Amino acid sequence: MKKNNTWTIISKEFARFFGDRQLFFTTVIMPGLLIYVIYSLMGNGIQKMITEGQDETVCLTVQNMPQSMAPVLNAIDSSLVVVEQPFTDDDIAQLEDKEINAVLLRFPEGFDQLAIPEPGQPVPNVEIYYNSTNNASSRVYHTLSTMLGNYNRPFTVNMPQSEEQRFDQASEESIGAMIWSKMLPMLIIMMLFSGVMAIAPSSIAGEKERGTIATLLVTPMRRNELALGKIISLSGIALLSGISSFIGIALSLPKMVSGEGVDYADLGFHYTTADYFALLLVIFASVLIMASAVSILSALAKDVKNAGTMVTPFMLVVMLAGLLPMFQNGAAESLLVYFIPFYNSIEVMVAVFAHEMQWMPVIVTVASNAVYTGIAVWVLTRMFNSEKVMFSR
Amino acid sequence: MEEILKVEGLSKTFTLSRKQQKIEHTAARRKTAVDNLSFDAYRGEIFGLLGPNGAGKTTTLRMLATLIRPDSGDAWLDGCSVVSDPETVRGKIGFLTSELKLEDFFTPNYLFDFFSRLHGVDEATCAQRKAAMFSRFGIDRFAEVKVANLSTGMKQKLSLVISLVHDPEVIIFDEPTNGLDVLTARTVTDYLQELRAEGKTIILSTHIFSLVERLCDRVGVIIDGRMIACGPLAEVCDGLSIEDRFFEMYKEVKGGEE
Ligand SMILES: Nc1ncnc2c1ncn2[C@@H]1O[C@H](COP(=O)(O)OP(=O)(O)OP(=O)(O)O)[C@@H](O)[C@H]1O
Ligand SMILES: [Mg+2]
């Protein structure tokens, strides 16, 4: 009897949902389709801009090569050709062309004899010019800066001496592409959110507003059966929307990582089954928590419009969280971050797209979201039980 | 006469919102909608709660239907308490008010099955009842039309039918003819009399004197949440028309205040 009522509610919600073609389209078809289209368009561009020059020899031009450094630099990598000669601003400007696999390194004169500067005196600076959208150039830059950073010497690396001085010669346009790629997680979250927003407010606040939920409340059904039925069906529908987004991503990701004539998969530059699995898991986890959160807000709201007003600030916060990856270098490391709902999903997605997925953060994300959803079901049951919430004037 | 509903000392006080304080022209934060109300109803009768706007009729019926909980007091329906056993009570009553709506998206056919399932009615009984009720109210021709596309009268008849899917012993009806056109109103009142003839008990609320006179066996007059008089119609009227008698009582109650 108990289970039956919950199931009766679920099947009614599903009948409502699948019977409405427009609702079905905006919630299930559109997210996947949009993500596929956007990713494919963007992916082609990004791939062109970022992945060229992979795994080719890099010319490292060194000015004022210190004696102590020459053997170290020459030993870095066989694909690194070291040339000792001075370079000019024109040479630096040429790095902007992402086809050129080069890095320019300038040591201060007399680097080997550097003494600790008097307080107030300028600290000598080592300059490394590179292009972050050329993978080869970027790779050598990272190697060099790590290496130089390990020296216990009185110098700085790539400390700008003037406002205009830029070490990364990537063009604005290429940087734009990188930023776009960092916005993908937010895009996914927004798609999922709009799926939830298309169903939850009308299913809960709407039923309250139209007086149809009261008709349910006068049947012998228990209120927790109703709450459970609502959350399960809303999550189920939202999951469909999540699966749709996932399919959109899965179909378009390969386009992002392979280009004409070059099989980047051979270079270890592809997404693994584990990556996809993790992606699917966090999508499910985020959808559950969205459905719960929006359901609770909708139950509090007087009507659908009011529910929209209540959810908007919440959505803005989630969007802001989605923008954070742009100001970070890779996914967050502290596990604590993955206890923060919404933000945790975004961070996991960032890691997946950056080929840096680890299981611990994924597990923490899924588990904490499951706990939050459980709490939400409990809260919603209490709300359906409360005449203040259901019958206030 | 077999007692089927017993109401004892039912009370309900609401905390008013700012907006409501304005609407009600009061500075009081709290409003006692129902004040220590007691009455009984017997099997096979139509009992009418008569009172002006804001008397507390809807609040009383909502407590009987277990939609809201009384602050104090209790009511027993066929021996089951609305406070401690609300699910069983809901299974025994059919509750109908114009505030309860049906989802526009579904058809009468679907809704009848859906609510039958929630009431635990088995499929055979459900099909049989549906056929009988739909033809009784002329819904059968519209059984597959979405509620959104039904006429207002048809919607109301459907609401009535849906509230009775489980063939309840007690029917609680808030303002049964409110907002109905004359034809539908007549269909409804005729049906209520039919139900009484079948031995069902009907508790209704109204502010319409003629309805009380035409339908009710017994009546409770309720003003400001309190039961002013309760008994068989003739007894309460005491030789006057119910309308004249009501205003007498109203003056008695309100006289002191004004
Ligand atoms: N949920 C609520 N919150 C606050 N006050 C309420 C609530 N429900 C009813 N009231 C107040 O309680 C009083 C009684 O209301 P009720 O609806 O029971 O009266 P009624 O007899 O049904 O009147 P009407 O003929 O207008 O339907 C009114 O003053 C009303 O404003
Ligand atoms: Mg009323």
XYZ file of C-alpha atoms and ligand atoms in Angstrom:
683
model
C 0.000 0.000 0.000
C 2.684 2.428 1.045
C 4.976 1.777 -1.853
C 1.999 1.698 -4.173
C 0.959 5.261 -3.411
C 4.450 6.577 -4.042
C 4.485 4.671 -7.289
C 1.024 5.984 -8.237
C 2.346 9.526 -7.781
C 5.477 8.769 -9.776
C 3.525 7.269 -12.637
C 1.204 10.278 -12.695
C 4.178 12.662 -12.838
C 5.670 10.643 -15.654
C 2.368 10.525 -17.530
C 2.188 14.292 -17.178
C 5.756 14.754 -18.367
C 5.847 12.353 -21.278
C 2.400 13.459 -22.403
C 3.642 16.994 -22.898
C 5.759 17.104 -26.031
C 6.991 20.621 -25.501
C 8.078 19.907 -21.942
C 9.775 16.731 -23.066
C 11.611 18.626 -25.772
C 12.900 21.448 -23.566
C 13.904 19.103 -20.780
C 15.271 16.042 -22.489
C 16.063 16.750 -26.126
C 17.338 20.291 -25.924
C 20.143 20.032 -23.336
C 21.933 17.271 -25.228
C 21.356 18.875 -28.584
C 22.539 22.307 -27.476
C 25.594 20.961 -25.724
C 26.450 18.901 -28.773
C 26.108 21.849 -31.121
C 27.980 24.293 -28.904
C 30.754 21.874 -28.058
C 31.209 20.797 -31.629
C 31.454 24.359 -32.880
C 33.643 25.451 -30.035
C 35.604 22.255 -29.924
C 36.784 22.600 -33.511
C 38.077 26.066 -32.827
C 39.675 25.222 -29.530
C 41.365 22.182 -30.880
C 42.863 24.196 -33.745
C 44.142 26.829 -31.392
C 45.480 24.758 -28.595
C 46.728 21.448 -29.730
C 49.004 22.347 -32.615
C 52.713 21.843 -32.162
C 52.267 18.925 -29.893
C 55.316 16.793 -29.322
C 57.679 18.488 -31.721
C 61.168 19.858 -31.175
C 61.375 23.180 -29.426
C 64.013 25.788 -30.015
C 65.189 27.293 -26.744
C 67.069 30.531 -27.295
C 69.139 31.554 -24.295
C 70.623 34.986 -23.770
C 73.486 35.429 -21.262
C 73.763 31.697 -20.680
C 75.498 31.211 -17.298
C 78.230 28.579 -17.234
C 76.545 26.663 -14.467
C 73.324 26.381 -16.449
C 74.515 25.191 -19.829
C 74.836 21.476 -18.968
C 71.513 21.453 -17.078
C 69.562 23.026 -19.911
C 71.142 20.824 -22.548
C 70.188 17.727 -20.570
C 66.480 18.532 -20.244
C 65.099 16.787 -23.256
C 66.301 15.457 -26.581
C 63.531 17.366 -28.324
C 64.946 20.632 -26.989
C 67.447 22.464 -29.212
C 69.375 24.989 -27.177
C 70.817 28.015 -28.994
C 72.901 30.599 -27.187
C 72.324 34.043 -28.650
C 70.716 37.332 -27.692
C 67.149 38.070 -28.808
C 65.080 41.178 -29.392
C 61.513 42.297 -28.801
C 60.755 41.339 -32.387
C 61.766 37.771 -31.664
C 59.449 37.795 -28.658
C 56.573 39.142 -30.728
C 56.979 36.303 -33.191
C 56.091 33.820 -30.433
C 52.485 34.940 -30.757
C 52.329 32.840 -33.914
C 51.260 29.606 -32.327
C 52.910 27.586 -35.073
C 56.357 28.451 -33.734
C 57.619 25.973 -31.164
C 59.978 28.227 -29.311
C 60.875 29.521 -25.898
C 63.136 32.486 -25.212
C 65.125 32.529 -21.979
C 67.043 35.570 -20.742
C 69.328 35.462 -17.731
C 70.617 38.592 -16.027
C 74.240 39.292 -16.817
C 76.725 37.695 -14.430
C 74.103 35.268 -13.173
C 76.693 32.962 -11.622
C 78.171 35.767 -9.521
C 74.854 37.070 -8.209
C 75.045 38.307 -4.659
C 72.119 38.795 -2.325
C 70.941 42.328 -3.142
C 70.875 45.031 -0.504
C 67.377 45.697 0.860
C 65.603 48.087 -1.480
C 67.789 47.102 -4.424
C 66.014 45.418 -7.360
C 66.177 41.621 -7.417
C 67.564 40.201 -10.665
C 64.896 38.554 -12.817
C 65.058 35.589 -15.176
C 62.687 36.014 -18.117
C 61.027 33.142 -19.968
C 58.971 34.060 -23.028
C 56.622 31.410 -24.378
C 53.153 30.811 -25.856
C 50.680 28.965 -23.633
C 48.472 27.968 -26.564
C 51.341 26.143 -28.209
C 51.584 22.944 -26.262
C 55.277 22.371 -26.956
C 56.209 25.883 -25.959
C 54.005 25.711 -22.911
C 55.487 22.372 -21.862
C 59.054 23.675 -21.992
C 58.041 26.806 -20.109
C 56.610 24.721 -17.262
C 59.732 22.568 -17.116
C 61.985 25.613 -17.019
C 60.022 27.532 -14.441
C 59.828 24.530 -12.137
C 63.527 23.922 -12.531
C 64.539 27.535 -11.915
C 62.103 27.825 -9.039
C 63.994 25.051 -7.280
C 67.215 27.072 -7.247
C 68.012 28.630 -3.944
C 69.307 31.817 -5.465
C 68.567 35.494 -5.059
C 66.594 35.920 -8.288
C 62.988 35.893 -9.435
C 61.450 34.222 -12.465
C 59.094 36.070 -14.790
C 58.501 38.949 -12.449
C 57.047 41.700 -14.676
C 59.316 44.776 -14.553
C 56.700 47.026 -16.157
C 52.953 47.026 -16.697
C 53.219 46.047 -20.349
C 55.692 43.211 -19.948
C 54.058 39.914 -20.914
C 55.841 36.596 -20.855
C 53.054 34.512 -22.294
C 52.769 35.508 -25.943
C 49.444 33.710 -26.574
C 47.151 35.932 -28.613
C 43.985 37.263 -27.009
C 41.902 35.137 -29.335
C 43.608 31.928 -28.258
C 43.271 32.854 -24.620
C 39.576 33.380 -25.308
C 39.360 29.817 -26.508
C 40.991 28.557 -23.328
C 38.564 30.538 -21.225
C 35.705 29.059 -23.223
C 36.941 25.586 -22.516
C 36.958 26.438 -18.837
C 33.368 27.557 -19.075
C 32.141 24.186 -20.292
C 31.396 22.855 -16.788
C 29.273 25.889 -16.091
C 27.476 25.373 -19.369
C 26.609 21.815 -18.389
C 25.414 22.920 -14.971
C 23.238 25.587 -16.553
C 21.690 23.065 -18.943
C 20.867 20.725 -16.090
C 19.525 23.582 -14.048
C 17.205 24.737 -16.776
C 15.927 21.167 -17.110
C 15.068 21.113 -13.420
C 13.579 24.594 -13.604
C 11.290 23.483 -16.417
C 9.618 20.832 -14.265
C 10.063 21.283 -10.507
C 8.355 24.652 -9.920
C 5.266 23.730 -11.924
C 5.099 20.310 -10.329
C 5.198 21.603 -6.753
C 4.529 25.351 -6.541
C 2.199 25.008 -9.521
C 0.133 22.258 -7.928
C -0.080 24.352 -4.797
C -1.113 27.427 -6.744
C -3.713 25.593 -8.823
C -5.158 23.829 -5.773
C -4.536 20.379 -7.184
C -2.187 19.315 -4.414
C -4.959 19.783 -1.826
C -7.030 17.282 -3.799
C -4.203 14.799 -3.281
C -3.917 15.646 0.394
C -7.516 14.604 1.128
C -6.831 11.042 -0.023
C -5.662 8.467 2.556
C -2.129 8.696 1.140
C 0.527 9.706 3.651
C 2.310 12.983 3.033
C 5.752 11.420 3.025
C 4.587 9.155 0.218
C 3.702 12.248 -1.741
C 7.035 13.954 -0.969
C 8.976 10.867 -1.908
C 6.954 10.374 -5.083
C 7.571 13.956 -6.131
C 11.317 13.928 -5.463
C 11.822 10.582 -7.149
C 9.877 11.518 -10.253
C 11.436 14.969 -10.528
C 14.907 13.525 -10.071
C 14.097 10.808 -12.581
C 13.045 13.331 -15.185
C 15.997 15.554 -14.347
C 18.261 12.520 -14.710
C 16.905 12.032 -18.218
C 17.899 15.590 -18.852
C 21.313 14.795 -17.357
C 21.717 11.733 -19.565
C 20.816 13.860 -22.546
C 23.526 16.380 -21.630
C 25.930 13.536 -21.133
C 25.229 12.078 -24.555
C 25.731 15.526 -26.039
C 29.110 15.787 -24.346
C 30.144 12.240 -25.142
C 29.406 12.734 -28.832
C 31.193 16.048 -29.104
C 34.251 15.500 -26.899
C 36.085 13.387 -29.476
C 35.730 16.297 -31.885
C 37.578 18.476 -29.448
C 40.596 16.257 -29.118
C 41.227 15.046 -32.620
C 41.955 17.179 -35.620
C 42.351 16.681 -39.319
C 45.170 14.331 -40.162
C 46.415 14.081 -36.608
C 45.267 11.409 -34.221
C 45.763 13.029 -30.876
C 44.484 9.956 -29.132
C 47.839 8.382 -29.957
C 49.524 11.110 -27.997
C 47.622 10.172 -24.835
C 45.317 13.068 -25.472
C 41.923 11.396 -25.212
C 39.212 10.747 -22.670
C 39.060 7.318 -21.093
C 36.044 5.240 -20.088
C 36.825 6.211 -16.516
C 36.617 9.885 -17.492
C 33.192 9.379 -19.045
C 32.011 7.331 -16.099
C 33.115 10.005 -13.633
C 31.388 12.623 -15.743
C 28.140 10.668 -15.743
C 28.373 10.157 -11.989
C 28.807 13.829 -11.189
C 26.069 14.783 -13.622
C 23.679 12.451 -11.768
C 24.850 13.718 -8.426
C 24.370 17.341 -9.397
C 20.967 16.690 -10.944
C 19.729 15.045 -7.746
C 20.791 17.940 -5.623
C 19.334 20.479 -8.026
C 15.978 18.682 -8.080
C 15.941 18.586 -4.273
C 16.932 22.206 -3.807
C 14.489 23.537 -6.385
C 11.705 21.309 -4.979
C 12.158 22.731 -1.506
C 12.192 26.302 -2.748
C 9.102 25.558 -4.862
C 7.265 24.105 -1.897
C 7.995 27.283 0.049
C 6.791 29.475 -2.796
C 3.194 30.655 -3.135
C 3.044 30.098 -6.874
C 5.188 29.296 -9.894
C 6.193 32.918 -10.388
C 7.232 33.202 -6.772
C 9.189 29.975 -7.129
C 11.057 31.469 -10.087
C 11.902 34.540 -8.034
C 13.155 32.400 -5.180
C 15.297 30.173 -7.367
C 16.929 33.000 -9.336
C 19.414 34.177 -6.659
C 20.264 30.571 -6.017
C 20.900 30.024 -9.716
C 23.149 33.100 -9.869
C 25.275 31.761 -7.039
C 25.604 28.453 -8.868
C 26.575 30.297 -12.051
C 29.234 32.253 -10.191
C 30.598 29.006 -8.808
C 30.709 27.816 -12.403
C 32.882 30.774 -13.367
C 35.497 30.128 -10.696
C 37.512 27.608 -12.748
C 38.502 30.478 -15.027
C 40.518 32.030 -12.263
C 42.133 28.801 -11.205
C 44.893 26.694 -12.565
C 43.316 23.251 -12.750
C 40.912 21.633 -10.301
C 41.043 22.273 -6.571
C 43.278 19.958 -4.584
C 41.799 20.055 -1.100
C 39.193 17.317 -0.648
C 37.128 19.679 1.522
C 36.145 21.579 -1.600
C 34.296 18.512 -2.837
C 31.850 18.702 0.053
C 30.457 21.956 -1.315
C 27.370 21.141 -3.395
C 27.381 22.368 -7.016
C 30.941 23.658 -6.770
C 32.144 20.091 -6.271
C 30.551 18.930 -9.538
C 32.080 21.838 -11.401
C 35.531 21.084 -10.025
C 35.268 17.418 -10.972
C 34.239 18.351 -14.503
C 37.173 20.761 -14.770
C 39.469 17.932 -13.743
C 37.911 15.535 -16.244
C 38.231 17.958 -19.130
C 41.826 18.655 -18.137
C 42.648 14.917 -18.099
C 43.344 15.155 -14.392
C 40.437 13.138 -13.018
C 41.045 11.443 -9.681
C 38.627 9.096 -7.958
C 38.697 10.488 -4.424
C 37.131 13.846 -5.341
C 34.530 12.053 -7.484
C 33.597 9.758 -4.616
C 33.408 12.607 -2.118
C 31.253 14.596 -4.537
C 28.796 11.784 -5.204
C 28.588 10.700 -1.576
C 28.106 14.171 -0.135
C 25.481 15.008 -2.755
C 23.617 11.779 -1.930
C 23.581 12.760 1.741
C 22.330 16.269 0.933
C 19.558 14.777 -1.213
C 18.485 12.509 1.637
C 18.265 15.511 3.925
C 16.231 17.325 1.293
C 13.690 14.489 1.041
C 13.256 14.660 4.792
C 12.805 18.437 4.727
C 10.272 18.234 1.896
C 8.245 15.625 3.782
C 8.122 17.972 6.746
C 6.964 20.745 4.458
C 4.147 18.685 2.944
C 3.141 17.912 6.506
C 3.075 21.523 7.506
C -0.242 23.309 7.077
C 1.672 26.594 7.295
C 3.518 25.708 4.119
C 0.629 24.064 2.314
C -2.340 26.195 3.374
C -0.996 29.553 4.417
C -2.793 32.589 3.113
C -30.243 7.202 15.335
C -26.664 6.099 14.929
C -24.049 8.757 15.601
C -21.417 8.810 12.874
C -19.633 12.095 13.563
C -18.843 13.448 16.989
C -17.144 16.831 17.306
C -15.907 17.891 20.721
C -14.425 21.236 21.661
C -12.741 21.829 18.320
C -10.671 25.043 18.267
C -8.331 26.658 15.787
C -6.440 29.928 16.008
C -4.458 31.351 13.108
C -1.537 33.725 13.266
C -2.297 36.452 10.778
C 0.186 37.741 8.249
C 0.586 41.513 7.807
C -1.272 41.368 4.537
C -4.144 39.513 6.166
C -4.286 41.962 9.059
C -4.967 44.655 6.486
C -7.613 42.621 4.688
C -9.399 41.861 7.941
C -8.989 45.421 9.287
C -7.528 44.236 12.548
C -4.404 44.927 14.559
C -4.627 41.566 16.300
C -1.898 39.121 15.396
C -4.055 36.117 16.134
C -7.509 35.162 14.963
C -9.613 32.473 16.555
C -11.419 31.007 13.563
C -13.093 28.150 15.406
C -13.800 28.403 19.105
C -14.611 25.320 21.175
C -17.044 23.871 18.655
C -19.070 20.734 19.460
C -21.793 18.948 17.517
C -22.881 15.496 16.350
C -24.147 14.126 13.066
C -26.132 10.963 12.516
C -26.033 8.359 9.815
C -28.303 9.044 6.858
C -28.847 12.738 7.472
C -27.831 15.987 5.869
C -26.292 18.237 8.486
C -25.858 21.902 7.587
C -23.353 24.314 9.098
C -24.929 27.727 8.565
C -22.927 30.898 9.092
C -21.915 34.232 7.576
C -18.606 34.895 5.839
C -15.648 34.325 8.113
C -17.711 32.361 10.643
C -15.244 29.487 10.525
C -17.203 26.989 8.429
C -14.391 26.178 6.018
C -11.888 25.937 8.840
C -14.151 23.481 10.681
C -14.651 21.287 7.622
C -10.920 21.352 6.858
C -10.220 20.069 10.334
C -12.774 17.303 9.829
C -11.087 16.436 6.538
C -7.700 16.396 8.356
C -6.214 19.010 6.047
C -5.373 21.098 9.093
C -4.948 20.049 12.713
C -7.094 21.443 15.506
C -5.244 23.332 18.259
C -7.446 21.574 20.766
C -10.466 19.310 20.803
C -11.043 16.355 18.543
C -13.584 14.843 16.199
C -14.376 11.191 15.624
C -15.604 9.900 12.327
C -17.124 6.476 12.595
C -15.006 6.121 15.738
C -11.720 7.320 14.193
C -10.020 10.425 15.531
C -9.062 13.156 13.065
C -6.087 13.967 15.284
C -4.567 10.558 15.886
C -5.731 8.611 12.853
C -6.019 11.058 9.952
C -5.280 8.539 7.173
C -8.183 6.286 8.172
C -10.486 9.268 8.460
C -9.529 10.398 4.970
C -10.396 6.953 3.695
C -13.913 7.229 5.126
C -14.830 10.670 3.884
C -15.327 12.381 0.578
C -14.266 16.019 0.861
C -15.253 18.590 -1.686
C -14.768 22.327 -1.915
C -14.354 24.650 -4.826
C -10.729 25.128 -3.722
C -9.816 21.568 -4.596
C -8.911 21.431 -8.263
C -8.154 18.717 -10.765
C -5.090 18.836 -12.965
C -5.934 20.362 -16.331
C -3.643 18.064 -18.207
C -5.456 14.803 -17.468
C -8.698 13.262 -18.681
C -11.661 12.299 -16.433
C -10.887 8.691 -17.210
C -7.285 8.947 -16.005
C -8.173 10.972 -12.915
C -10.890 8.553 -11.811
C -8.424 5.648 -12.007
C -5.657 7.651 -10.355
C -7.721 8.663 -7.339
C -9.262 5.199 -7.069
C -5.750 3.797 -6.761
C -4.819 6.312 -4.060
C -7.967 5.252 -2.201
C -7.100 1.597 -2.601
C -10.174 0.750 -4.685
C -9.683 -2.464 -6.650
C -9.773 -2.278 -10.442
C -13.051 -4.107 -11.025
C -14.940 -1.946 -8.531
C -13.288 1.139 -9.971
C -14.388 0.308 -13.528
C -17.923 -0.447 -12.417
C -18.244 2.736 -10.363
C -16.697 4.836 -13.073
C -19.217 3.621 -15.643
C -22.151 4.275 -13.297
C -21.002 7.710 -12.105
C -19.898 8.948 -15.523
C -23.249 8.091 -17.077
C -25.170 9.509 -14.080
C -23.481 12.888 -14.629
C -23.098 12.764 -18.400
C -19.322 12.689 -18.178
C -19.018 9.532 -20.270
C -19.023 11.500 -23.526
C -16.081 13.562 -22.260
C -14.173 10.753 -20.583
C -11.166 11.251 -22.860
C -11.242 15.045 -23.010
C -8.611 16.858 -20.970
C -9.989 18.675 -17.934
C -8.661 21.928 -19.393
C -11.148 21.615 -22.250
C -14.219 20.779 -20.152
C -16.913 23.349 -19.427
C -16.974 24.808 -15.917
C -20.119 22.866 -15.043
C -18.615 19.626 -16.289
C -15.432 20.273 -14.287
C -17.483 20.706 -11.131
C -19.458 17.555 -11.739
C -16.204 15.725 -12.335
C -14.781 17.089 -9.058
C -17.836 15.741 -7.264
C -17.484 12.353 -8.905
C -13.745 12.208 -8.176
C -14.278 13.017 -4.495
C -16.573 10.008 -4.271
C -14.448 7.381 -6.079
C -14.190 5.334 -2.875
C -17.938 5.464 -2.111
C -17.425 7.118 1.305
C -19.930 6.866 4.135
C -19.582 10.549 4.987
C -19.510 13.351 2.449
C -18.170 16.702 3.582
C -19.120 19.477 1.237
C -18.048 23.110 1.657
C -20.510 25.478 -0.027
C -21.892 22.857 -2.418
C -23.599 25.249 -4.793
C -21.070 28.083 -4.698
C -20.252 29.309 -8.168
C -22.427 26.746 -9.907
C -24.972 27.715 -12.531
C -28.581 26.868 -11.671
C -28.600 23.651 -13.673
C -25.424 22.221 -12.182
C -26.463 23.376 -8.711
C -29.702 21.477 -9.144
C -27.894 18.343 -10.297
C -25.699 18.524 -7.227
C -28.459 19.073 -4.679
C -30.543 16.314 -6.261
C -27.579 13.999 -5.999
C -27.020 14.870 -2.345
C -30.604 13.833 -1.634
C -30.032 10.625 -3.556
C -26.982 9.904 -1.429
C -28.953 10.497 1.728
C -31.570 8.049 0.499
C -28.759 5.508 0.147
C -27.981 6.015 3.823
C -24.921 8.266 3.415
C -24.252 11.120 5.783
C -23.652 14.587 4.383
C -22.070 17.460 6.277
C -22.308 20.681 4.323
C -21.586 24.316 4.994
C -23.467 27.226 3.510
C -24.633 30.767 4.027
C -27.702 30.237 1.855
C -30.909 29.920 3.901
C -32.996 28.339 1.153
C -30.465 25.565 0.741
C -30.683 24.728 4.431
C -34.454 24.761 4.311
C -34.638 22.541 1.270
C -31.903 20.011 2.148
C -30.936 19.830 5.777
C -32.381 17.563 8.428
C -30.406 19.200 11.169
C -28.533 22.468 11.308
C -25.786 24.114 13.353
C -25.624 27.901 13.331
C -22.079 29.153 13.659
C -21.058 32.764 14.214
C -17.517 33.950 14.993
C -16.346 30.381 15.320
C -18.882 29.477 17.990
C -21.882 27.193 17.793
C -24.901 29.346 18.559
C -27.629 26.766 18.039
C -27.657 23.165 16.943
C -30.463 20.683 16.391
C -33.183 19.514 14.014
C -34.152 22.268 11.593
C -37.643 22.737 13.042
C -36.288 22.995 16.581
C -33.667 25.591 15.675
C -36.190 27.619 13.663
C -38.662 27.566 16.514
C -41.638 28.519 14.362
C -39.841 31.200 12.367
C -38.212 30.876 8.963
C -34.545 29.946 9.240
C -33.656 33.370 7.855
C -35.569 35.303 10.499
C -34.346 33.021 13.227
C -30.748 33.473 12.071
C -30.945 37.259 12.272
C -32.435 37.045 15.741
C -29.498 34.987 16.862
C -27.042 37.200 15.000
C -28.366 40.273 16.826
C -28.121 38.475 20.149
C -24.494 37.604 19.548
C -23.334 40.808 17.905
C -25.669 43.140 19.795
C -23.420 43.365 22.797
C -20.445 44.319 20.657
C -21.970 47.079 18.559
N -4.920 29.688 6.780
C -5.415 30.751 7.427
N -4.571 31.665 7.934
C -5.037 32.727 8.598
N -6.327 32.972 8.808
C -7.233 32.116 8.326
C -6.827 30.962 7.602
N -7.944 30.277 7.230
C -8.992 30.990 7.702
N -8.578 32.094 8.356
C -9.443 33.097 9.009
O -10.322 32.420 9.858
C -11.633 32.974 9.790
C -12.634 31.911 9.399
O -12.407 31.578 8.053
P -13.283 30.470 7.292
O -12.733 30.404 5.925
O -13.290 29.247 8.101
O -14.709 31.115 7.277
P -15.972 30.663 6.451
O -17.071 30.510 7.433
O -15.673 29.502 5.606
O -16.240 31.934 5.568
P -16.675 32.067 4.037
O -18.154 32.107 4.012
O -16.064 33.363 3.662
O -16.095 30.907 3.320
C -11.554 34.092 8.786
O -11.418 35.311 9.506
C -10.321 33.799 8.007
O -9.728 34.963 7.550
Mg -15.644 29.131 3.563
